[in-house]
Short mmCIF file of C-alpha atoms and ligand atoms in Angstrom, two decimals:
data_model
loop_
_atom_site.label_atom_id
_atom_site.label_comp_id
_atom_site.label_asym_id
_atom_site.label_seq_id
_atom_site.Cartn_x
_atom_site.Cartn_y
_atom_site.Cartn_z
CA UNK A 1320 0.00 0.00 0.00
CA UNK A 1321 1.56 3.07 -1.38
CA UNK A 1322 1.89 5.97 1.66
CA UNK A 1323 1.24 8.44 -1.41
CA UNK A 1324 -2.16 7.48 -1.74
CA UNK A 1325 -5.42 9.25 -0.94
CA UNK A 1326 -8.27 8.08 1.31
CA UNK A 1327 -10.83 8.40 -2.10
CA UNK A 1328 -8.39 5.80 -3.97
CA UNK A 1329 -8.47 2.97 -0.84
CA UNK A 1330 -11.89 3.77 -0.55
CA UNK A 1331 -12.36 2.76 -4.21
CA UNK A 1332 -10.84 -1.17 -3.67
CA UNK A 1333 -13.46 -1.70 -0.93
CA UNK A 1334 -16.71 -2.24 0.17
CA UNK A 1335 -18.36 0.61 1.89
CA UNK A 1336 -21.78 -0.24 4.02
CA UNK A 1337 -24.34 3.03 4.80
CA UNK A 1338 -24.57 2.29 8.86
CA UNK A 1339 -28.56 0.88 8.14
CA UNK A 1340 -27.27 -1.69 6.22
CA UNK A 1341 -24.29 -2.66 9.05
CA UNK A 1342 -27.23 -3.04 11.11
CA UNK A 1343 -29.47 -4.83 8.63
CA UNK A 1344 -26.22 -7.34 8.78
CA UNK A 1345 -25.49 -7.19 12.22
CA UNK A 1346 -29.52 -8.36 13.01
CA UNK A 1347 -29.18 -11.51 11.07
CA UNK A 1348 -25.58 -12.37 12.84
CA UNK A 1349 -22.83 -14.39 11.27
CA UNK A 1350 -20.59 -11.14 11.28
CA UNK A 1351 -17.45 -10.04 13.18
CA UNK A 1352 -18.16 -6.66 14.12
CA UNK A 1353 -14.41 -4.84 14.37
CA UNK A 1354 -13.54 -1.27 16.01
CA UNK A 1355 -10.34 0.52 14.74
CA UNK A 1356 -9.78 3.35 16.90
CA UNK A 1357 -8.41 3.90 20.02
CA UNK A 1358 -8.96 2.51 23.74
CA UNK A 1359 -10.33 6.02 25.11
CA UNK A 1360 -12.72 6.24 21.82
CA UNK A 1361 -14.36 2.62 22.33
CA UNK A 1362 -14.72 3.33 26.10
CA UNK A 1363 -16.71 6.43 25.67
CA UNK A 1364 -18.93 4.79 22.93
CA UNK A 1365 -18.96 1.69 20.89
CA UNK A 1366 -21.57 -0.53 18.49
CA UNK A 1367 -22.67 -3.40 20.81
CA UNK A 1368 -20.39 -6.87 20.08
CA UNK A 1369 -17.87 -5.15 18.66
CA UNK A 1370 -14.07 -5.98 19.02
CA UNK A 1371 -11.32 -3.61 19.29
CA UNK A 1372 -8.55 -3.85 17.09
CA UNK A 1373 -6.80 -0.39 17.25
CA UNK A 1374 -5.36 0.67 13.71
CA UNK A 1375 -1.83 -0.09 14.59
CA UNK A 1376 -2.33 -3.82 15.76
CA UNK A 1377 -4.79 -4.73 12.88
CA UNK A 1378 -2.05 -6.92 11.19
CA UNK A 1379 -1.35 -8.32 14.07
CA UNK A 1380 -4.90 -9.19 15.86
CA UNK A 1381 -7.17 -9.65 13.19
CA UNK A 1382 -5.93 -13.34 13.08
CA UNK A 1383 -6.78 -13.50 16.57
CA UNK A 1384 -10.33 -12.17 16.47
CA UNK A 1385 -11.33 -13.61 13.23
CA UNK A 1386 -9.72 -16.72 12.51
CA UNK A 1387 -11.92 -17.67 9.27
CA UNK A 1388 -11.00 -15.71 6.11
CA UNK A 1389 -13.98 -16.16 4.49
CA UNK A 1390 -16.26 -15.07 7.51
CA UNK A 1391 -17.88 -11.68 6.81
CA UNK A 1392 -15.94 -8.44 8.45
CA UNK A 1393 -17.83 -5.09 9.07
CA UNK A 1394 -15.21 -2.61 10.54
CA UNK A 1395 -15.90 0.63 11.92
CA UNK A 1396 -14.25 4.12 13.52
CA UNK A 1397 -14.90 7.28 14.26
CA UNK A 1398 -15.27 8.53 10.71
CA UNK A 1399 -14.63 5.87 8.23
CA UNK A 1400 -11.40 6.52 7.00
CA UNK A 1401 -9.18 4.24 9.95
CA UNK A 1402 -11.74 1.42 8.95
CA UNK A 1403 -11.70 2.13 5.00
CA UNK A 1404 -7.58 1.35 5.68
CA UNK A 1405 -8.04 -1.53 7.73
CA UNK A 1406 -10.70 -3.42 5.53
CA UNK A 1407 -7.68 -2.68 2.67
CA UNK A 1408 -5.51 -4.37 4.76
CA UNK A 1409 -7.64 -7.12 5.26
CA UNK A 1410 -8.32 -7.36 1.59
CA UNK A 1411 -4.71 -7.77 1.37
CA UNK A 1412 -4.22 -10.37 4.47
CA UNK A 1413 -6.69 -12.20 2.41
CA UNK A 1414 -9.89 -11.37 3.79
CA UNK A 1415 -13.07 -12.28 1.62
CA UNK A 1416 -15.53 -10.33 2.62
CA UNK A 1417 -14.78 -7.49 4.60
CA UNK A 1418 -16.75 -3.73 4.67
CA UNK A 1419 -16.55 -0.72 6.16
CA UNK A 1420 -18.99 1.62 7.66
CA UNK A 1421 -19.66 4.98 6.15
CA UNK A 1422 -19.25 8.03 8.21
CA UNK A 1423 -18.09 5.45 10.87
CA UNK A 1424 -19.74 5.43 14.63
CA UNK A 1425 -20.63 9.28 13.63
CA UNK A 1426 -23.03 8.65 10.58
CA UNK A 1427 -24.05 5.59 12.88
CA UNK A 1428 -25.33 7.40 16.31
CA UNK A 1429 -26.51 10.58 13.75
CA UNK A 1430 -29.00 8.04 12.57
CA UNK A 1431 -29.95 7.43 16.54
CA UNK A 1432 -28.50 3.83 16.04
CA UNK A 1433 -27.69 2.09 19.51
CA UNK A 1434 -24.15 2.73 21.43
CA UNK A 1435 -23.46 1.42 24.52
CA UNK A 1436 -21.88 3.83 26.50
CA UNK A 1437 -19.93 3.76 29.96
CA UNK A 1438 -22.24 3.14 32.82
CA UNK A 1439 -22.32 5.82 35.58
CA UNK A 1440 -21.56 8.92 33.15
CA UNK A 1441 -23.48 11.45 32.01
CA UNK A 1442 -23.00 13.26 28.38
CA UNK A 1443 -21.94 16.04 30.45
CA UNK A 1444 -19.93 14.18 32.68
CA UNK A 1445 -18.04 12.69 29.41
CA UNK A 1446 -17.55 15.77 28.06
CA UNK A 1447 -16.11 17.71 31.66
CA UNK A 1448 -13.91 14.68 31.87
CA UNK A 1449 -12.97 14.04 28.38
CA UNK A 1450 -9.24 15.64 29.19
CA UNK A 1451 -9.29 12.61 31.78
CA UNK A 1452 -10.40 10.11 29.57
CA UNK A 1453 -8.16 10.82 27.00
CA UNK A 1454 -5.29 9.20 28.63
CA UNK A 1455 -4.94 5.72 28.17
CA UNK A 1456 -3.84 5.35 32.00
CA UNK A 1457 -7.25 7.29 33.33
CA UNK A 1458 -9.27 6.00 30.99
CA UNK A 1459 -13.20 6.18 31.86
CA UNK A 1460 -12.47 3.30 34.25
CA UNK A 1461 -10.27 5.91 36.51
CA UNK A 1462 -12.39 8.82 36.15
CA UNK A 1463 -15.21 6.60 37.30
CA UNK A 1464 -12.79 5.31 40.42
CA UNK A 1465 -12.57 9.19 40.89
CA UNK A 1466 -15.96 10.24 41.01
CA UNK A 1467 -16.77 7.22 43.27
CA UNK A 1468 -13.45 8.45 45.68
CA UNK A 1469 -13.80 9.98 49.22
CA UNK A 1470 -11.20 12.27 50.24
CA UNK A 1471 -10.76 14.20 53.08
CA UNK A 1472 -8.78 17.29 53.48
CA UNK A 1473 -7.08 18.27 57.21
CA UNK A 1474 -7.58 21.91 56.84
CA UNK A 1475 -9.16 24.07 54.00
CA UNK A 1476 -6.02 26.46 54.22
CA UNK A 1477 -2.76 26.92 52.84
CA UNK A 1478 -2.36 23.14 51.49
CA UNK A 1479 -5.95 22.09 51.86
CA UNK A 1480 -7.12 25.28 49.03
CA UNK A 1481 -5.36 24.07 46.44
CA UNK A 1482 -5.36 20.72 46.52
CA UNK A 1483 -9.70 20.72 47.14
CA UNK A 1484 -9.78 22.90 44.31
CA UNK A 1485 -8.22 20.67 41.75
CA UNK A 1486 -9.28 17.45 42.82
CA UNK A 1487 -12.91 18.96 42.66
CA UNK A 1488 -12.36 19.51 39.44
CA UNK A 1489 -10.99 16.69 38.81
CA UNK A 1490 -13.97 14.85 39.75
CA UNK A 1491 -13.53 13.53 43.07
CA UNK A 1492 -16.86 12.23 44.55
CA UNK A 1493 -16.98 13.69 47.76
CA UNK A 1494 -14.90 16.15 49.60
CA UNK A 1495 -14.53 16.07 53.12
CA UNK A 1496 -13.09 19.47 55.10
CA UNK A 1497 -12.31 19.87 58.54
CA UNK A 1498 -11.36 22.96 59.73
CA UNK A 1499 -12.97 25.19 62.86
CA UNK A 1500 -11.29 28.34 61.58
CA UNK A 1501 -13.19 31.30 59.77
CA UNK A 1502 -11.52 33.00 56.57
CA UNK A 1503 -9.40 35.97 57.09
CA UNK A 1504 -7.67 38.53 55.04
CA UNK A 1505 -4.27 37.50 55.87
CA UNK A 1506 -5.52 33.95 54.29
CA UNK A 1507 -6.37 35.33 50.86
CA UNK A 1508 -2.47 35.64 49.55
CA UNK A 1509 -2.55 31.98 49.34
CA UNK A 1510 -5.61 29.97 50.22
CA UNK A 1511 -7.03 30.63 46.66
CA UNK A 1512 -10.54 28.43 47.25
CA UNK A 1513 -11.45 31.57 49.49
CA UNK A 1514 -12.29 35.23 48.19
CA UNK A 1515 -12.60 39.00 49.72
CA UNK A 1516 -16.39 38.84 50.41
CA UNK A 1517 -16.00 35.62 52.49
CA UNK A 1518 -14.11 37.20 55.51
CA UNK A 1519 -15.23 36.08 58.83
CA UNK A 1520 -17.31 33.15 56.93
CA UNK A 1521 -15.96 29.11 58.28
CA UNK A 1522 -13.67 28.08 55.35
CA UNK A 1523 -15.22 24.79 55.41
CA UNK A 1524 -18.30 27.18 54.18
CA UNK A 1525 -16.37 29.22 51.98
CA UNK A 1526 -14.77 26.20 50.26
CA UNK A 1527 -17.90 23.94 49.70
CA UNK A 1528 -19.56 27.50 48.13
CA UNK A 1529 -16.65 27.63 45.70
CA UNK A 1530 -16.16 23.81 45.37
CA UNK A 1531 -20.29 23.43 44.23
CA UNK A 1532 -19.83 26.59 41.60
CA UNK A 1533 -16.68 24.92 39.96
CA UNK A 1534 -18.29 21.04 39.74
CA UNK A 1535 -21.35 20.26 40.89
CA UNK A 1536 -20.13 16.65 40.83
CA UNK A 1537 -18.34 16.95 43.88
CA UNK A 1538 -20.48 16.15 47.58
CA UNK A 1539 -18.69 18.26 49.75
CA UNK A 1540 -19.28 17.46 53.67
CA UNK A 1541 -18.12 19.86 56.22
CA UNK A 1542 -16.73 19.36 59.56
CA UNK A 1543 -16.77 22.50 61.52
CA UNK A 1544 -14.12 21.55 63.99
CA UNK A 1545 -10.56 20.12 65.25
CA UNK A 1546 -9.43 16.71 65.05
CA UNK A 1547 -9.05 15.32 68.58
CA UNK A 1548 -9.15 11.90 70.17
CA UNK A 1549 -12.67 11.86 70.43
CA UNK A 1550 -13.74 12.26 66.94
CA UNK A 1551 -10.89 11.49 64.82
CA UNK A 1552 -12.13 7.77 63.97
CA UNK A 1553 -15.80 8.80 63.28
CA UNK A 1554 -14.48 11.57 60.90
CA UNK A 1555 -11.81 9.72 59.14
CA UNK A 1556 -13.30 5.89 58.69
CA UNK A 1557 -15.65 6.64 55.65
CA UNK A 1558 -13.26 7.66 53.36
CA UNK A 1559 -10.56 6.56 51.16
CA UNK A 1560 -7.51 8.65 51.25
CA UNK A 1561 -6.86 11.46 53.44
CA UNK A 1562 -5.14 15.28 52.57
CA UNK A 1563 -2.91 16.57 55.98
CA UNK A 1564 -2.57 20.14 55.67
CA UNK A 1565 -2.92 20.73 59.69
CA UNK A 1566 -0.95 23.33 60.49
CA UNK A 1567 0.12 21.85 63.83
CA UNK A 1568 2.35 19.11 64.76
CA UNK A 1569 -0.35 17.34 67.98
CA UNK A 1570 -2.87 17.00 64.86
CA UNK A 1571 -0.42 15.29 62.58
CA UNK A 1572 0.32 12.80 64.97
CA UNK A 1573 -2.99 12.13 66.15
CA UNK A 1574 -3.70 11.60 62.03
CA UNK A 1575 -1.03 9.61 61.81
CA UNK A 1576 -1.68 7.01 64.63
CA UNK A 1577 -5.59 7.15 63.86
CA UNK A 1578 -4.44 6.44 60.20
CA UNK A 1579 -2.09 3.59 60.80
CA UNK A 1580 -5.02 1.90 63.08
CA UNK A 1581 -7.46 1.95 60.11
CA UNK A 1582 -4.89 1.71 57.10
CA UNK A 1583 -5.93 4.97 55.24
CA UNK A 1584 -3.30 6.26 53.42
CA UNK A 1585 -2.76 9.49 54.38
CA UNK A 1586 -1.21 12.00 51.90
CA UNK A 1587 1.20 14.50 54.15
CA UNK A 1588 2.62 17.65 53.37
CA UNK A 1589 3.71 21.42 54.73
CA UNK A 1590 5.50 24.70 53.86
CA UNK A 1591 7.32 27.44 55.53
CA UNK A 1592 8.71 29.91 54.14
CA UNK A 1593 10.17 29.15 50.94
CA UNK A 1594 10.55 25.25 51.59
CA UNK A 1595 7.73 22.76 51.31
CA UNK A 1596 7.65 18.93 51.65
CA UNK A 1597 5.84 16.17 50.86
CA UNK A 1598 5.42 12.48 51.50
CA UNK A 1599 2.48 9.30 50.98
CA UNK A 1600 2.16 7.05 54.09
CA UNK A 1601 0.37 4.05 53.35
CA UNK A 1602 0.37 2.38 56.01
CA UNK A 1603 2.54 -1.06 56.50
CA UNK A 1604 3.65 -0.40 52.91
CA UNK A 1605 6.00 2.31 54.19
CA UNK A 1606 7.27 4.11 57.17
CA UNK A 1607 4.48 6.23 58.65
CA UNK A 1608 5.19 10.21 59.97
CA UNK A 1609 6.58 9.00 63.02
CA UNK A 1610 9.24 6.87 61.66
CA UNK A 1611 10.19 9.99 59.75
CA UNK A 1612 9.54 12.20 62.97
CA UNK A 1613 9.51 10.01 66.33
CA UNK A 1614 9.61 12.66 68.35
CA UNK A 1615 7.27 15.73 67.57
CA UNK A 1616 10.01 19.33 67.35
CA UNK A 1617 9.63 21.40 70.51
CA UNK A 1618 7.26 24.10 70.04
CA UNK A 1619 9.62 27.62 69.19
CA UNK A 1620 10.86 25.53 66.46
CA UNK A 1621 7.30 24.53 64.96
CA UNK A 1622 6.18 28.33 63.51
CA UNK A 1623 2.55 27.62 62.50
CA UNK A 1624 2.09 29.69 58.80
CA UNK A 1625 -0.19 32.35 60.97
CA UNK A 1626 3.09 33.36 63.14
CA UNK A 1627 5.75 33.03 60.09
CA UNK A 1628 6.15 33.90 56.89
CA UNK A 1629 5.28 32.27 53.71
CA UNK A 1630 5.19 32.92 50.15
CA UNK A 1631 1.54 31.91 48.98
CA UNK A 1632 2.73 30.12 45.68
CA UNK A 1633 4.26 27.41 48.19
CA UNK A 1634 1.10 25.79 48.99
CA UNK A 1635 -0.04 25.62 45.70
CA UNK A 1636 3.04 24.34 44.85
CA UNK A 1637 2.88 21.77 47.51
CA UNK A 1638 -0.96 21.46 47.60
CA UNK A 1639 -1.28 20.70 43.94
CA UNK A 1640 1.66 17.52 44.36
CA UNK A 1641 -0.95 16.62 47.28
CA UNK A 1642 -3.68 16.39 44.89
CA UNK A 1643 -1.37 15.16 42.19
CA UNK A 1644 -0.58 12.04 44.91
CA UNK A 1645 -4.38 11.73 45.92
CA UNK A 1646 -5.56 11.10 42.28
CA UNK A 1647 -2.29 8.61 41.52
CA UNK A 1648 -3.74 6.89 44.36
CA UNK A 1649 -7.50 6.50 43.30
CA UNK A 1650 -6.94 5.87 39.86
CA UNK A 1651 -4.17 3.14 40.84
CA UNK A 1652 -1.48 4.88 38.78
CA UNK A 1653 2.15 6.10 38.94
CA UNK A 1654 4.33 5.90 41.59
CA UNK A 1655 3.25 7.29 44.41
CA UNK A 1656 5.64 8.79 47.19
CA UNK A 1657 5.51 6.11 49.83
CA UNK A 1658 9.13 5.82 51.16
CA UNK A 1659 10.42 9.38 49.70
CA UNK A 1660 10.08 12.80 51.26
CA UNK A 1661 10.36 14.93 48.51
CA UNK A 1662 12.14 18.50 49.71
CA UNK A 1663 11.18 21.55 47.07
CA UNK A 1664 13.30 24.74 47.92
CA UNK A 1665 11.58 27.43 46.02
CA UNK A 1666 14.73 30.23 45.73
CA UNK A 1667 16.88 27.93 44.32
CA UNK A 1668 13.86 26.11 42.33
CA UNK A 1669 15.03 22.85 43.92
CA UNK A 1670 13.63 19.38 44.03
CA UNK A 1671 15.71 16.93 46.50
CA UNK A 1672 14.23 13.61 47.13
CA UNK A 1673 15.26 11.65 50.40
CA UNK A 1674 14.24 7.67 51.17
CA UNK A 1675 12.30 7.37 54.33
CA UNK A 1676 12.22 3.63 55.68
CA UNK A 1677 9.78 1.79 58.28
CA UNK A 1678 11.62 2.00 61.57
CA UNK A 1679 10.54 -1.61 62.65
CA UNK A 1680 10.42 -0.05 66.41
CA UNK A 1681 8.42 2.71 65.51
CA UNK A 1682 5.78 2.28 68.79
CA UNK A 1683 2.81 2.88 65.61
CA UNK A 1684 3.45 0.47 62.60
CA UNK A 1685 6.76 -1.08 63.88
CA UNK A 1686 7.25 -5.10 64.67
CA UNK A 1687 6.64 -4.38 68.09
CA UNK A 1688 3.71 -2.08 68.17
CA UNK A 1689 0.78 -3.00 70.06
CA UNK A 1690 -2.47 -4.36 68.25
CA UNK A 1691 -5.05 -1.84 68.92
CA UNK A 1692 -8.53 -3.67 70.11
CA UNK A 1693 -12.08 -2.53 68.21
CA UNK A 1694 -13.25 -1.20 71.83
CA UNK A 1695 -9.45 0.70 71.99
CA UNK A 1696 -9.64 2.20 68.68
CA UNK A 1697 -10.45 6.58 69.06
CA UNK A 1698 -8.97 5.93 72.58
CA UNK A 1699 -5.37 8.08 72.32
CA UNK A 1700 -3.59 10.20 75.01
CA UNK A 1701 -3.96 14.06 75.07
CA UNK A 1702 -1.97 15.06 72.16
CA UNK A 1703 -2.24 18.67 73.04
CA UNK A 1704 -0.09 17.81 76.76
CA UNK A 1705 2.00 15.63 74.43
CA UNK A 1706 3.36 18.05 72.21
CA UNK A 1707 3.38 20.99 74.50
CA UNK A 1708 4.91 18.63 76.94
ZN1 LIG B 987 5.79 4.09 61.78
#
């Protein structure tokens, strides 16, 4: 097959079906129904019984799908053109009696012929998605993992903005926020999900308002109030991976431990200054926050962002890897960071990654650590005395 050739001239050695008579065949049976396009194309839409066979592996596969030569072929894509080549290439494999649709799956559903689509997705969820979907390692299948996903975000603040703003637009089923703080002014240069006329409003408030105008996909639930020992495993047990953008060290370890007990993965990360880090700790896959930190810093040398400085791009920076790690997670893709802190110094525009292991006599997920009873679990010590202690 010449490369020089036009579309018109392959189209000429072929037989080209109008999509009623496809179906006309398809009715009686006895065909082998092939689609030529691509993974993400035949996911969002595709003639019932058909068989992929994506342009490039035709040679290859065709064997495989249809073994007889002489067995009638109707081949299909998006347009016509893919499938006009392919049936060529049949012709030339030799293939009897193979077709190819007209105007492809287009002419097909324009004559309100049957497609079976992806269950659980609206038209307009296919088409606010269709970025997703378009990557052969999302797929529909991920973006439907992602609208089914629970995430909860530890603050809607510095880290917790950013990272609830893109993974609500990326189509994460429900949101969870806790925070018991209200929005202030000295917020705004960097907690983005939050605006001037929200002052003095909760943030969880101010988030879910901005959260339901940007997809109204996303369930957002708020939780007006602190994690503590009391209602850490109520809050956290529902959902599937969880955000920490607490902004104090008794929280994160409370998190942690609660985390470890009911193997949530918990994606971890904070900024001061110009220096952020990050880290995944999935539980008995990798070392948890207190093997990284056994011992929680003493309190001068943990500034909160309210007391110091920071530049506001940080926890975008550092909030969108968050979300970046969250969706990896969901969708079951990539590498996620479990075992690496990953150090980014902003001045320098520096990315330093560092291992992390399990310390097997860390007193949370080490070889040694106590198994935590049903009628023990939300029972932990006063992490506020802890810390301060
Ligand atoms: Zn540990």
């Amino acid at each position: 097959m010449a490369s020089t050739e036009t579309i018109e001239q392959v189209k000429e050695r072929i037989e080209e079906l109008d999509p009623a008579e496809a179906q006309e065949e398809l009715k009686k049976g006895g065909v082998a129904l092939v689609d030529t396009r691509e993974n993400n194309e035949y996911n969002e839409a595709h003639i019932d019984g058909a068989e992929l066979v994506r342009p490039v592996d035709v040679a290859e596969r065709i064997e495989e799908v249809v073994p007889d030569h002489s067995q009638r072929v109707i081949l299909y894509c998006a347009s016509g053109n893919r499938s006009a080549r392919a049936a060529d290439q049949l012709r030339e494999l030799g293939y009897e009696n193979a077709a190819s649709v007209r105007g492809g799956i287009k002419a097909w559903e324009a004559e309100g012929l049957p497609v079976v689509m992806p269950e659980g997705m609206s038209a307009e969820q296919r088409m606010r998605y269709s970025r997703h979907t378009l990557l052969p390692e999302v797929g529909v299948e991920g973006q439907l993992k992602m609208l089914n996903a629970k995430v909860l975000l530890v603050g809607a603040g510095g880290l917790g903005a950013p990272a609830a703003l893109y993974l609500a637009a990326a189509g994460i089923g429900t949101l969870g926020l806790v925070d018991d703080d209200e929005v202030d002014e000295s917020n705004l240069q960097r907690q983005v999900i939050h605006n001037t006329t929200r002052v003095g409003q909760p943030k969880t408030e101010s988030a879910r308002k901005t959260i339901e105008e940007l997809n109204p996909d996303v369930k957002v639930v708020e939780y007006r109030t602190r994690l503590d020992a009391s209602n850490i495993i109520d809050i956290i047990k529902d959902y599937d991976v969880i955000v920490d953008g607490a902004d104090n060290f008794p929280t994160r370890y409370l998190l942690n431990d609660a985390s470890v007990r009911l193997r949530k993965p918990v994606v971890s990360a904070s900024i001061l200054a110009f220096d952020g880090q990050i880290s995944t700790f999935v539980p008995f896959e990798g070392p948890c926050y207190r093997c990284l930190y056994p011992t929680p810093p003493p309190a001068e040398l943990a500034p909160s962002c309210g007391a110091a400085g920071v530049l506001g791009v940080m926890a975008g920076v550092m909030g969108l890897l968050q979300a970046n790690e969250v969706i990896k997670l969901v969708a079951g893709i990539g590498e996620p960071l479990i075992g690496r802190l990953l150090l980014y110094e902003s001045l320098g525009t520096r990315f330093t990654e560092l291992k992390v292991k399990r310390d097997p006599e860390c007193p949370i997920c080490g070889e040694h650590a106590p198994e935590v009873a049903p009628e023990e679990m939300g029972k932990f010590p006063d992490y506020e005395l802890f810390c301060a202690g």
